[in-house]
């Protein structure tokens, strides 16, 4: 019997999938492009993510028992399904690299500079492998813990930094123009892409597919709200110029926060709470890629492919994070060019081309 | 693989992965820096760093009475190098513990070094992941080394005393509370230039134990104005009055004291010759509004203050009401003078925007700012800043009328 997750679990997974990278590395990159408008860029990206999620949900409601690969295979033939599967593997390979950059640079740059990079990669990948070995439901339940951590972190950070908030730092809005801000939102789009692409792979595991459209879109909206707090605070407390200076902007924010005399610098709190979200991301990237690979090859179970995928992804992740310049270059320049055509293109193509195969999905 | 074999494999993996921690720092291996001073080194272009390091075994016990060790709660050491990092590493040549920056409370920069430029300090301490962004940054005209070694304040560790001096400096509002976060923001800003608090040592401590070494007066660190920077190079000082005027523009002013001569009850006389009056600004709003008519930029700085009458040090036959009404115009004039002096110093003495006027103009006139942003440093000294003060003395605090002798 197929593993099922609740709609609440789907929302938790979506929020976790976008959170860890979106609050830190993405905001630093967007601050360099959009300045104080990075919070607007985040909201624009959220709207785009909601649209793509809606397209995915509408597409999948045609064949609610199938994921995107099976869907493509049913409507357009096996090779089309395989092609979509390979594109999904490529996407999650890149996504895993971006998650590793987030995970490793948070921990290594601020806590354990002497630790070999390989250890971070092994730990991150091993936890992901261990989680998905027990199936999607385990990761989905873990995402609830991640959701609690995200809420706790947001509340703590707000308490620790609101007193230094200066709204003037957010003004004037659209100082670099709407187009420039919208273009900068592509970096946050890559975060939403991880959530939408994941949903395309696990949609058929959700208990109530009818409610799923709402859950998916709401997941993106809630995730967007939990993330939007960060660029607003980062610009208002640190200033957009300072935010743009750092690789991991959210850790700089954590270094500046304090509650009263007793709770100084939040780095430890931050890592404790954010790590859950990062580990959910590694687990889901590995899960979706293993599932896609098993469907490309034609295996019934994804588990035999977990280890090879983990080795491939781990190796790629290690190579990516070895050099900070290379990693940031990949994240800010190359990754959006790979992620966005896939994340926007596959759902839109399947949705639109699906109308040409209306008979097939109505008969199915 | 059977369940027991899997368990054994897991156990073996755990044993290999949990034998120790990478990058661990045992607390008794750390030399915790509590304050740091930066001076020019003896060789040209070099830096001398002085670190005040806590000696934990001697910080225990009652204040002023350490219970163990050598009795000195701090160990102050210095090192020199071509860069800050090299100077710190030179301390490692003789320190028995690893120098640890996470608890550093304050960075004191000597005036000569500040005039040379503080970019290296700003960059180094921003990159240092151990350092807090809340670390205060100040300038002194004396040697920073001396300030770091000075035993000041009530706390066992002078670095902690200095930290608390700034934490509670809102009570006097006489020096900017600049930390690494705000210094970085001002340095990176398109229009605003940094300011740092000035500290100096001054004989303040009086011991009640006759015959003790501390009998008489010993120097303590106190706030004494503001250092003005252009980008990363110090240009000069603002005195205490100008510093008070500056704070309205750059940070919330929680409390301020204004001292004025007593007005006379006799209309023939202007002011009573003896005694003074203290007024405390309790609540205030300060707003700067930019104006642009297409040619000329100007600003209106509007201060609205609620003031309490907290001390009347003279005999007066005026009622509280009359006294407060008479003082209102005087306090307005005094506050206006302070702000005007500050604007004058920023525009004409130093010619740098330390008042955040460029930022305010940018916020309200973004399109116009794009045209003038490159010329802002030339335009800033020419802009007109009009000061409007609304000051109401609202409360005589507890007393219905000023104290008068009953005879």
XYZ file of C-alpha atoms in Angstrom:
771
model
C 0.000 0.000 0.000
C 1.211 3.491 -0.887
C 2.491 5.570 2.034
C 0.117 8.402 2.782
C 0.732 11.733 4.433
C -1.822 14.223 5.660
C -2.373 17.629 4.145
C -0.911 19.170 7.314
C 2.253 17.155 6.747
C 2.434 18.447 3.193
C 2.206 22.030 4.435
C 4.939 21.339 7.014
C 7.150 19.787 4.338
C 6.656 22.745 2.004
C 7.528 25.298 4.674
C 10.622 23.330 5.699
C 11.718 22.926 2.101
C 11.906 26.648 1.487
C 12.973 28.012 4.848
C 16.637 27.329 5.603
C 18.196 28.725 2.468
C 15.597 31.430 1.885
C 16.221 33.302 5.143
C 19.982 33.532 4.854
C 21.903 32.919 1.680
C 19.058 33.970 -0.582
C 18.501 37.223 1.310
C 22.201 38.075 1.140
C 22.172 37.549 -2.629
C 18.926 39.500 -3.068
C 20.242 42.362 -0.903
C 23.180 42.658 -3.291
C 20.751 43.022 -6.217
C 17.629 44.653 -4.818
C 18.969 46.473 -1.738
C 16.222 47.407 0.713
C 13.607 45.948 -1.640
C 14.661 42.397 -0.878
C 11.528 41.923 1.207
C 9.380 42.932 -1.770
C 11.351 40.519 -3.942
C 10.565 37.813 -1.369
C 6.840 38.582 -1.553
C 6.918 38.612 -5.355
C 8.645 35.238 -5.320
C 6.010 33.917 -2.911
C 3.276 34.938 -5.341
C 5.112 33.196 -8.174
C 5.540 30.094 -6.012
C 1.819 30.080 -5.215
C 1.008 30.267 -8.912
C 3.311 27.377 -9.817
C 1.958 25.332 -6.927
C -1.570 25.954 -8.183
C -0.550 24.820 -11.684
C 0.991 21.644 -10.235
C -2.088 20.889 -8.169
C -4.424 21.489 -11.110
C -2.283 19.285 -13.331
C -2.152 16.464 -10.838
C -5.852 16.509 -10.131
C -6.255 15.074 -13.604
C -4.507 11.907 -12.454
C -4.414 12.124 -8.661
C -2.946 8.652 -8.153
C 0.182 9.469 -10.158
C 3.140 11.745 -9.603
C 4.528 13.993 -12.326
C 6.777 11.338 -13.864
C 4.014 8.750 -14.005
C 1.700 11.467 -15.233
C 3.985 12.346 -18.160
C 4.497 8.680 -18.875
C 0.742 8.002 -19.012
C -0.096 10.985 -21.195
C 2.900 11.155 -23.510
C 4.558 7.771 -23.369
C 7.334 6.070 -21.418
C 10.199 8.099 -22.867
C 8.512 11.345 -21.984
C 8.148 10.030 -18.447
C 11.814 9.067 -18.381
C 12.853 12.481 -19.675
C 10.805 14.208 -16.974
C 12.329 11.810 -14.419
C 15.879 12.680 -15.488
C 15.055 16.400 -15.355
C 13.738 15.894 -11.819
C 16.983 14.139 -10.822
C 19.022 17.010 -12.290
C 16.872 19.522 -10.426
C 17.213 17.777 -7.077
C 20.952 17.339 -7.604
C 21.296 21.100 -7.928
C 18.870 21.649 -5.054
C 20.916 19.307 -2.862
C 24.030 21.342 -3.705
C 22.295 24.556 -2.650
C 21.056 22.935 0.574
C 24.568 21.721 1.334
C 25.937 25.238 0.823
C 23.368 26.486 3.347
C 23.953 23.678 5.839
C 27.758 23.654 5.680
C 28.361 27.412 5.662
C 26.035 28.028 8.594
C 27.830 25.477 10.704
C 31.385 25.795 9.453
C 31.734 29.567 9.119
C 30.151 30.406 12.462
C 30.873 27.420 14.707
C 33.318 24.835 13.544
C 35.846 26.396 11.192
C 38.406 23.683 11.930
C 36.074 20.811 11.083
C 36.741 19.089 7.729
C 34.025 19.914 5.186
C 33.633 16.236 4.408
C 32.242 15.554 7.881
C 29.434 18.092 7.411
C 28.549 16.579 4.047
C 28.642 13.018 5.403
C 26.500 13.925 8.424
C 23.937 15.856 6.352
C 23.689 13.130 3.740
C 23.642 10.260 6.240
C 20.787 11.778 8.239
C 18.855 12.249 4.995
C 19.513 8.670 3.890
C 18.548 7.295 7.289
C 15.287 9.285 7.291
C 14.135 8.323 3.807
C 15.041 4.709 4.325
C 12.056 4.617 6.682
C 9.865 6.341 4.139
C 8.183 9.610 3.383
C 5.966 9.605 6.442
C 8.940 9.704 8.815
C 10.354 12.781 7.080
C 6.893 14.357 7.017
C 6.512 13.831 10.768
C 10.000 15.226 11.264
C 8.867 18.275 9.286
C 6.377 19.019 12.067
C 9.304 19.320 14.470
C 10.929 21.562 11.883
C 7.797 23.684 11.704
C 7.810 24.179 15.463
C 11.506 25.134 15.253
C 10.795 27.668 12.516
C 8.026 29.322 14.532
C 10.178 29.339 17.684
C 13.144 30.819 15.825
C 11.033 33.522 14.204
C 9.465 34.540 17.501
C 12.813 34.582 19.319
C 14.506 36.569 16.609
C 11.696 39.075 16.502
C 11.881 39.539 20.271
C 15.638 39.962 20.128
C 15.847 42.471 17.315
C 12.654 44.523 17.083
C 13.997 47.176 19.425
C 16.702 48.036 16.889
C 14.336 48.027 13.944
C 14.427 51.207 11.875
C 11.714 51.336 9.245
C 13.584 54.093 7.394
C 16.041 51.434 6.204
C 13.214 49.872 4.179
C 12.456 53.121 2.394
C 12.022 54.136 -0.331
C 10.242 51.114 -1.762
C 11.110 50.022 -5.295
C 14.187 52.223 -5.158
C 15.724 50.205 -7.978
C 12.456 49.902 -9.883
C 9.838 47.188 -10.066
C 11.529 45.249 -12.871
C 14.845 45.100 -11.053
C 13.137 43.879 -7.873
C 11.114 41.302 -9.785
C 14.270 40.024 -11.474
C 15.987 39.756 -8.085
C 13.092 37.600 -6.867
C 14.400 34.755 -9.060
C 16.782 33.798 -6.256
C 13.896 33.210 -3.874
C 12.056 31.437 -6.684
C 14.727 28.751 -6.565
C 13.690 28.114 -2.948
C 10.031 27.808 -3.823
C 11.045 25.607 -6.725
C 12.320 22.990 -4.265
C 8.903 22.933 -2.605
C 6.873 22.869 -5.809
C 9.038 20.203 -7.442
C 8.875 18.126 -4.266
C 5.074 18.448 -4.261
C 4.996 17.307 -7.890
C 6.770 14.132 -6.783
C 4.771 13.362 -3.635
C 1.348 14.780 -4.473
C -0.089 11.299 -4.971
C 0.944 10.392 -1.400
C -1.305 13.061 0.094
C -4.475 11.707 1.654
C -6.951 14.191 0.255
C -6.004 15.330 -3.260
C -8.973 17.718 -3.449
C -7.825 19.652 -0.395
C -4.284 19.335 -1.689
C -4.550 22.329 -4.027
C -5.425 24.491 -1.081
C -2.761 22.865 1.123
C -0.036 23.364 -1.464
C -0.862 26.989 -2.127
C -1.366 27.690 1.576
C 1.946 25.965 2.351
C 3.717 28.379 0.051
C 1.834 31.333 1.540
C 2.624 30.365 5.149
C 6.206 29.654 4.188
C 6.367 33.043 2.469
C 5.110 34.793 5.573
C 7.595 33.011 7.824
C 10.411 33.979 5.469
C 9.292 37.559 4.746
C 10.001 38.481 8.361
C 13.716 37.926 7.759
C 14.418 40.380 4.934
C 12.289 42.982 6.729
C 14.285 42.565 9.931
C 17.610 42.180 8.148
C 17.086 45.450 6.278
C 15.561 47.265 9.260
C 18.099 46.148 11.847
C 21.345 45.475 9.991
C 20.671 47.800 7.005
C 20.547 46.501 3.434
C 24.209 47.414 2.910
C 25.386 45.292 5.838
C 23.073 42.416 4.853
C 24.538 42.434 1.366
C 28.070 42.091 2.719
C 27.593 38.648 4.183
C 27.343 35.172 2.704
C 24.976 33.922 5.413
C 22.963 37.042 6.228
C 20.659 35.388 8.768
C 23.581 34.363 10.978
C 24.716 37.969 11.018
C 21.229 38.822 12.156
C 21.499 36.184 14.874
C 24.852 37.653 15.981
C 23.150 40.994 16.488
C 20.056 39.836 18.388
C 19.709 39.792 22.149
C 16.965 39.539 24.722
C 17.646 41.559 27.840
C 20.962 40.955 29.538
C 20.919 37.222 29.459
C 20.349 35.941 25.951
C 23.050 37.278 23.698
C 23.835 36.257 20.175
C 21.516 33.653 18.802
C 23.862 31.618 16.643
C 23.451 28.474 18.714
C 19.668 28.875 18.984
C 19.558 29.642 15.307
C 21.482 26.539 14.272
C 19.550 24.292 16.648
C 16.254 25.425 15.155
C 17.243 25.882 11.547
C 19.094 22.552 11.263
C 15.819 20.619 11.305
C 14.609 22.498 8.259
C 17.959 21.944 6.488
C 17.884 18.216 7.253
C 14.305 17.914 5.970
C 15.589 19.537 2.776
C 18.465 17.063 2.353
C 16.145 14.134 3.083
C 13.495 15.270 0.608
C 16.027 16.008 -2.142
C 17.397 12.479 -1.739
C 13.905 10.979 -1.541
C 12.565 12.725 -4.625
C 15.688 11.959 -6.654
C 15.687 8.280 -5.596
C 11.997 8.018 -6.423
C 12.547 9.672 -9.794
C 15.527 7.403 -10.541
C 13.545 4.284 -9.629
C 10.759 5.368 -12.003
C 13.208 6.137 -14.793
C 14.762 2.690 -14.447
C 11.444 1.020 -13.794
C 11.998 -0.261 -10.260
C 9.017 -0.708 -7.948
C 10.853 0.523 -4.840
C 13.131 3.533 -4.545
C 15.207 2.110 -1.665
C 17.812 0.227 -3.729
C 18.699 3.535 -5.362
C 19.003 5.561 -2.182
C 22.684 4.760 -1.662
C 23.872 5.426 -5.236
C 21.896 8.666 -5.292
C 23.287 9.642 -1.887
C 26.847 8.985 -3.110
C 26.267 11.031 -6.262
C 24.573 13.864 -4.421
C 27.038 13.780 -1.519
C 29.953 13.942 -3.946
C 28.382 16.841 -5.808
C 27.558 18.615 -2.539
C 31.135 18.174 -1.329
C 32.569 19.518 -4.585
C 30.191 22.497 -4.446
C 31.017 23.620 -0.928
C 34.778 23.090 -1.185
C 35.301 26.636 -2.449
C 33.189 29.526 -1.135
C 33.566 31.545 -4.341
C 32.579 28.616 -6.504
C 29.602 27.848 -4.271
C 28.304 31.420 -4.211
C 28.872 31.740 -7.928
C 26.848 28.609 -8.516
C 24.105 29.735 -6.169
C 23.713 33.264 -7.478
C 24.448 32.797 -11.190
C 24.099 29.222 -12.437
C 21.505 27.689 -10.117
C 18.593 30.029 -11.037
C 19.312 29.390 -14.721
C 18.949 25.654 -14.180
C 16.250 25.596 -11.511
C 13.767 28.099 -12.881
C 13.294 26.705 -16.398
C 12.692 23.294 -14.822
C 10.473 24.512 -11.991
C 8.334 26.746 -14.194
C 8.704 24.818 -17.440
C 7.783 21.250 -16.449
C 4.516 22.076 -14.616
C 3.397 24.604 -17.234
C 4.217 22.279 -20.135
C 2.462 19.329 -18.525
C -0.529 21.477 -17.648
C -0.875 22.998 -21.127
C 0.034 19.911 -23.133
C -2.323 17.938 -20.933
C -5.233 19.646 -22.687
C -4.118 17.923 -25.911
C -4.418 14.555 -24.162
C -7.715 15.293 -22.450
C -9.145 11.960 -23.576
C -6.363 9.999 -21.956
C -6.746 11.484 -18.510
C -10.523 11.573 -18.606
C -10.562 7.871 -19.555
C -7.901 6.912 -17.004
C 21.565 -8.301 7.218
C 20.110 -9.449 10.487
C 18.861 -7.036 13.090
C 21.763 -7.807 15.477
C 24.357 -7.269 12.740
C 22.740 -3.976 11.817
C 22.858 -2.944 15.443
C 26.529 -3.878 15.671
C 27.308 -1.896 12.533
C 25.508 1.117 13.945
C 27.403 0.738 17.217
C 30.729 0.541 15.394
C 29.856 3.633 13.377
C 28.844 5.492 16.540
C 32.148 4.577 18.171
C 34.137 5.992 15.280
C 32.052 9.137 15.019
C 31.748 10.002 18.701
C 35.320 9.712 19.889
C 35.730 13.469 20.146
C 34.639 16.793 18.769
C 36.289 18.653 15.947
C 37.185 22.210 16.806
C 36.344 21.814 20.482
C 37.530 24.538 22.861
C 37.625 23.602 26.527
C 36.708 26.560 28.674
C 39.919 26.308 30.713
C 41.969 26.469 27.519
C 40.568 29.855 26.577
C 41.892 33.337 27.283
C 38.655 35.312 27.255
C 39.201 38.830 25.980
C 36.919 41.334 27.725
C 38.198 44.562 26.204
C 40.657 45.396 23.493
C 42.671 48.511 22.720
C 44.183 49.449 19.388
C 47.154 51.848 19.196
C 49.660 52.674 16.494
C 52.664 50.347 16.808
C 56.241 51.480 17.291
C 57.213 50.785 13.699
C 55.390 52.998 11.179
C 52.174 51.521 9.842
C 52.017 48.784 12.467
C 49.305 48.185 15.064
C 49.643 47.474 18.748
C 46.800 45.496 20.274
C 46.171 45.368 24.013
C 43.835 42.687 25.289
C 42.214 42.655 28.693
C 41.794 38.987 29.509
C 39.663 37.700 32.360
C 41.352 35.506 34.947
C 38.347 33.380 35.942
C 39.768 32.047 39.202
C 40.224 35.600 40.455
C 36.853 36.898 39.360
C 35.078 34.784 41.967
C 34.091 36.028 45.392
C 32.859 39.390 46.535
C 33.441 42.507 44.549
C 36.936 43.784 45.228
C 37.913 40.713 47.247
C 39.029 37.884 45.014
C 39.221 34.570 46.805
C 41.873 32.755 44.866
C 44.821 33.060 42.535
C 46.980 36.135 42.237
C 44.185 38.495 43.171
C 44.128 40.321 39.847
C 40.882 39.537 38.023
C 42.361 40.555 34.691
C 45.538 39.820 32.760
C 46.361 42.566 30.298
C 48.760 41.840 27.494
C 49.788 43.508 24.293
C 51.270 42.505 20.972
C 52.344 44.310 17.832
C 52.210 43.485 14.155
C 51.799 44.894 10.679
C 48.125 43.921 10.755
C 45.619 43.341 13.545
C 45.712 39.604 12.936
C 49.518 39.593 13.108
C 49.375 41.578 16.360
C 46.916 39.098 17.854
C 49.056 36.173 16.779
C 52.013 37.821 18.491
C 50.046 37.510 21.753
C 49.762 33.798 21.052
C 53.569 33.593 21.323
C 53.382 33.937 25.070
C 49.747 33.336 26.035
C 49.252 29.963 27.696
C 45.670 29.888 26.439
C 43.962 30.418 23.099
C 42.815 34.018 22.686
C 39.004 33.915 22.505
C 36.994 36.917 21.320
C 33.404 35.863 21.911
C 33.136 37.765 25.202
C 34.850 40.939 24.110
C 32.741 43.880 25.243
C 34.474 46.900 23.789
C 37.027 47.975 21.203
C 38.925 51.128 22.179
C 40.750 52.859 19.346
C 43.425 55.454 19.881
C 42.895 58.820 18.178
C 46.108 58.632 16.115
C 45.131 55.239 14.756
C 41.566 56.443 14.154
C 42.890 59.368 12.145
C 44.969 56.890 10.114
C 41.806 54.881 9.365
C 39.823 52.119 11.007
C 38.909 50.070 7.951
C 41.266 47.264 8.951
C 39.702 47.052 12.426
C 36.195 47.141 11.012
C 36.976 44.460 8.474
C 38.852 42.220 10.865
C 36.238 42.298 13.599
C 33.373 41.870 11.081
C 35.014 38.736 9.733
C 35.755 37.351 13.172
C 32.872 34.956 13.801
C 33.576 34.860 17.524
C 33.011 38.558 18.046
C 29.578 39.936 18.914
C 28.054 42.558 16.661
C 27.000 44.297 19.876
C 30.604 45.030 20.809
C 30.961 48.739 21.527
C 33.498 50.731 19.533
C 34.945 53.922 21.027
C 37.823 56.338 20.502
C 40.155 57.888 23.078
C 42.794 60.573 22.756
C 44.996 58.835 25.311
C 46.749 55.552 24.618
C 44.122 52.832 24.241
C 46.536 50.560 26.131
C 46.134 52.731 29.233
C 42.351 52.763 28.953
C 42.248 48.985 28.708
C 44.404 48.529 31.812
C 42.409 51.013 33.867
C 40.343 49.580 36.708
C 37.052 51.309 36.224
C 33.486 50.889 37.353
C 31.862 48.638 39.908
C 32.398 45.349 38.137
C 35.264 42.983 38.838
C 36.265 43.092 35.184
C 36.744 46.592 33.760
C 35.603 45.410 30.304
C 32.230 44.542 31.796
C 32.090 47.948 33.493
C 32.729 49.655 30.164
C 30.042 47.552 28.533
C 27.545 48.583 31.205
C 28.648 52.209 30.941
C 27.374 52.168 27.371
C 24.419 49.940 28.037
C 23.078 52.493 30.489
C 24.447 55.632 28.817
C 20.914 56.474 27.631
C 20.434 57.917 31.101
C 22.748 60.800 30.200
C 22.498 60.743 26.386
C 25.836 62.446 25.923
C 27.687 60.107 23.567
C 26.622 57.928 20.664
C 26.120 54.255 21.437
C 27.961 52.908 18.439
C 28.599 49.192 18.233
C 29.986 47.008 15.452
C 26.548 46.718 13.877
C 25.833 50.450 13.677
C 29.435 51.298 12.777
C 29.335 48.857 9.840
C 25.983 50.279 8.713
C 27.276 53.874 8.799
C 30.528 52.933 7.051
C 28.707 51.083 4.280
C 25.997 53.740 3.929
C 25.804 55.735 0.723
C 25.457 59.052 2.534
C 26.044 58.783 6.288
C 29.482 58.903 7.893
C 30.324 57.115 11.158
C 30.554 58.615 14.616
C 32.029 56.927 17.679
C 31.822 57.803 21.347
C 34.847 59.401 22.918
C 36.036 58.134 26.279
C 38.667 59.581 28.568
C 40.112 58.794 31.956
C 39.384 61.241 34.719
C 39.959 61.168 38.451
C 36.654 60.158 39.922
C 37.145 57.289 42.347
C 37.304 58.182 46.036
C 38.120 55.488 48.570
C 36.702 55.680 52.079
C 39.520 53.523 53.471
C 42.038 56.020 54.722
C 45.570 54.852 54.164
C 44.687 52.456 51.392
C 46.300 52.777 48.012
C 43.075 54.006 46.584
C 42.761 56.838 49.029
C 42.151 60.031 47.128
C 41.224 60.067 43.524
C 41.796 57.405 40.926
C 40.988 57.678 37.246
C 37.800 56.201 35.855
C 36.689 55.942 32.259
C 33.953 58.411 31.347
C 32.064 59.542 28.273
C 33.408 62.773 26.858
C 31.996 63.558 23.441
C 32.055 62.162 19.953
C 34.632 61.329 17.308
C 33.580 62.325 13.775
C 34.737 60.246 10.816
C 34.858 60.715 7.095
C 34.468 57.200 5.720
C 36.950 55.352 7.965
C 39.219 58.248 8.936
C 38.640 60.347 11.999
C 38.365 64.070 11.368
C 37.885 65.510 14.840
C 35.725 65.745 17.936
C 32.316 67.037 18.903
C 32.204 68.440 22.431
C 29.587 67.331 24.948
C 27.033 69.937 23.925
C 27.405 69.103 20.242
C 27.221 65.394 21.083
C 23.929 65.968 22.866
C 22.666 67.770 19.778
C 23.885 64.959 17.530
C 22.050 62.216 19.399
C 18.642 63.627 18.433
C 19.479 62.858 14.812
C 20.995 59.416 15.117
C 19.407 57.489 17.972
C 16.429 57.585 20.328
C 17.059 59.900 23.264
C 15.485 58.346 26.313
C 16.342 60.922 28.910
C 18.155 64.245 29.034
C 18.926 66.767 31.708
C 18.885 70.495 30.940
C 20.321 72.813 33.557
C 19.241 76.450 33.546
C 19.779 79.440 35.843
C 16.867 80.196 38.182
C 14.519 82.856 36.844
C 13.891 85.671 39.198
C 10.431 86.386 40.562
C 11.223 90.060 40.225
C 10.295 91.231 36.713
C 13.042 93.885 36.930
C 15.683 91.190 37.192
C 16.374 88.729 34.447
C 17.771 85.820 36.372
C 18.375 84.990 39.954
C 22.078 85.150 40.656
C 22.184 82.126 42.876
C 21.003 78.657 42.188
C 20.103 76.607 39.183
C 17.229 74.521 37.995
C 17.311 71.009 36.547
C 14.829 69.899 33.947
C 14.504 66.362 32.699
C 13.283 65.576 29.209
C 11.118 62.521 29.780
C 9.380 61.943 26.488
C 10.202 63.304 23.117
C 9.700 62.919 19.413
C 12.273 64.137 16.943
C 11.507 64.237 13.278
C 13.475 65.545 10.337
C 11.483 66.455 7.239
C 13.230 67.124 3.944
C 12.047 69.750 1.462
C 12.963 70.128 -2.171
C 11.641 72.841 -4.467
C 13.454 71.598 -7.544
C 16.545 73.680 -6.833
C 17.239 73.907 -3.162
C 17.300 71.186 -0.529
C 16.360 72.040 3.023
C 15.341 70.199 6.170
C 13.136 70.946 9.130
C 14.158 69.300 12.387
C 11.233 69.265 14.762
C 11.680 68.355 18.411
C 8.690 67.908 20.657
C 9.684 67.371 24.287
C 7.752 66.733 27.484
C 9.824 68.010 30.357
C 9.683 67.567 34.121
C 10.909 70.076 36.653
C 13.118 67.875 38.842
C 15.195 70.298 40.889
C 14.861 73.926 41.952
C 18.051 75.053 43.669
C 17.006 78.567 44.493
C 14.509 80.480 46.546
C 11.751 81.870 44.416
C 8.449 83.469 45.079
C 7.067 82.189 41.808
C 4.468 79.470 41.760
C 5.349 76.227 40.052
C 3.132 77.188 37.136
C 4.798 80.583 36.591
C 8.239 79.081 37.052
C 7.578 76.386 34.478
C 6.112 78.849 31.991
C 9.123 81.160 32.336
C 11.535 78.265 31.828
C 9.905 76.926 28.681
C 11.295 79.609 26.377
C 14.738 79.247 27.936
C 14.828 75.495 27.514
C 13.680 75.839 23.920
C 16.494 78.304 23.244
C 19.048 76.037 24.869
C 17.951 72.969 22.932
C 17.898 74.949 19.701
C 21.418 76.208 20.371
C 22.653 72.654 20.947
C 21.170 71.376 17.715
C 22.310 74.426 15.724
C 25.866 73.965 17.032
C 25.842 70.334 15.961
C 24.507 71.125 12.503
C 27.105 73.889 12.193
C 29.911 71.490 13.173
C 28.715 68.766 10.800
C 28.207 71.111 7.847
C 31.045 73.576 8.210
C 33.664 72.286 10.650
C 33.836 68.760 9.239
C 31.655 68.838 6.113
C 30.393 65.280 6.543
C 26.833 64.039 6.887
C 26.798 62.495 10.341
C 23.163 63.572 10.832
C 21.668 61.009 8.422
C 20.134 63.833 6.381
C 21.091 62.176 3.089
C 19.289 59.013 4.120
C 16.154 60.979 5.049
C 16.206 62.867 1.752
C 16.687 59.586 -0.117
C 13.668 58.067 1.645
C 11.316 60.899 0.688
C 12.763 61.943 -2.686
C 14.156 58.730 -4.217
C 14.096 59.966 -7.818
C 15.806 63.248 -6.909
C 18.316 61.412 -4.762
C 19.507 59.433 -7.762
C 20.423 62.709 -9.435
C 22.238 64.238 -6.489
C 23.647 61.229 -4.623
C 27.080 61.520 -6.228
C 27.258 65.208 -5.257
C 25.825 64.817 -1.755
C 29.151 65.470 -0.031
C 29.351 68.834 -1.838
C 25.684 69.678 -1.278
C 25.504 68.715 2.383
C 27.296 71.810 3.756
C 24.972 74.073 1.755
C 21.595 72.661 2.776
C 19.469 74.706 5.119
C 18.457 73.003 8.385
C 15.677 74.765 10.269
C 15.181 73.764 13.884
C 11.746 73.886 15.505
C 11.394 73.165 19.188
C 8.196 72.524 21.068
C 9.014 72.064 24.704
C 6.411 71.918 27.417
C 7.309 71.632 31.072
C 4.454 69.450 32.147
C 5.128 68.234 35.663
C 6.646 69.738 38.802
C 7.100 66.146 40.101
C 5.451 65.559 43.509
C 5.660 69.127 44.832
C 2.734 71.481 44.429
C 4.929 74.566 44.934
C 8.691 75.218 45.228
C 10.147 74.705 48.684
C 10.321 77.936 50.712
C 11.729 78.500 54.215
C 8.944 78.675 56.782
C 10.604 81.460 58.808
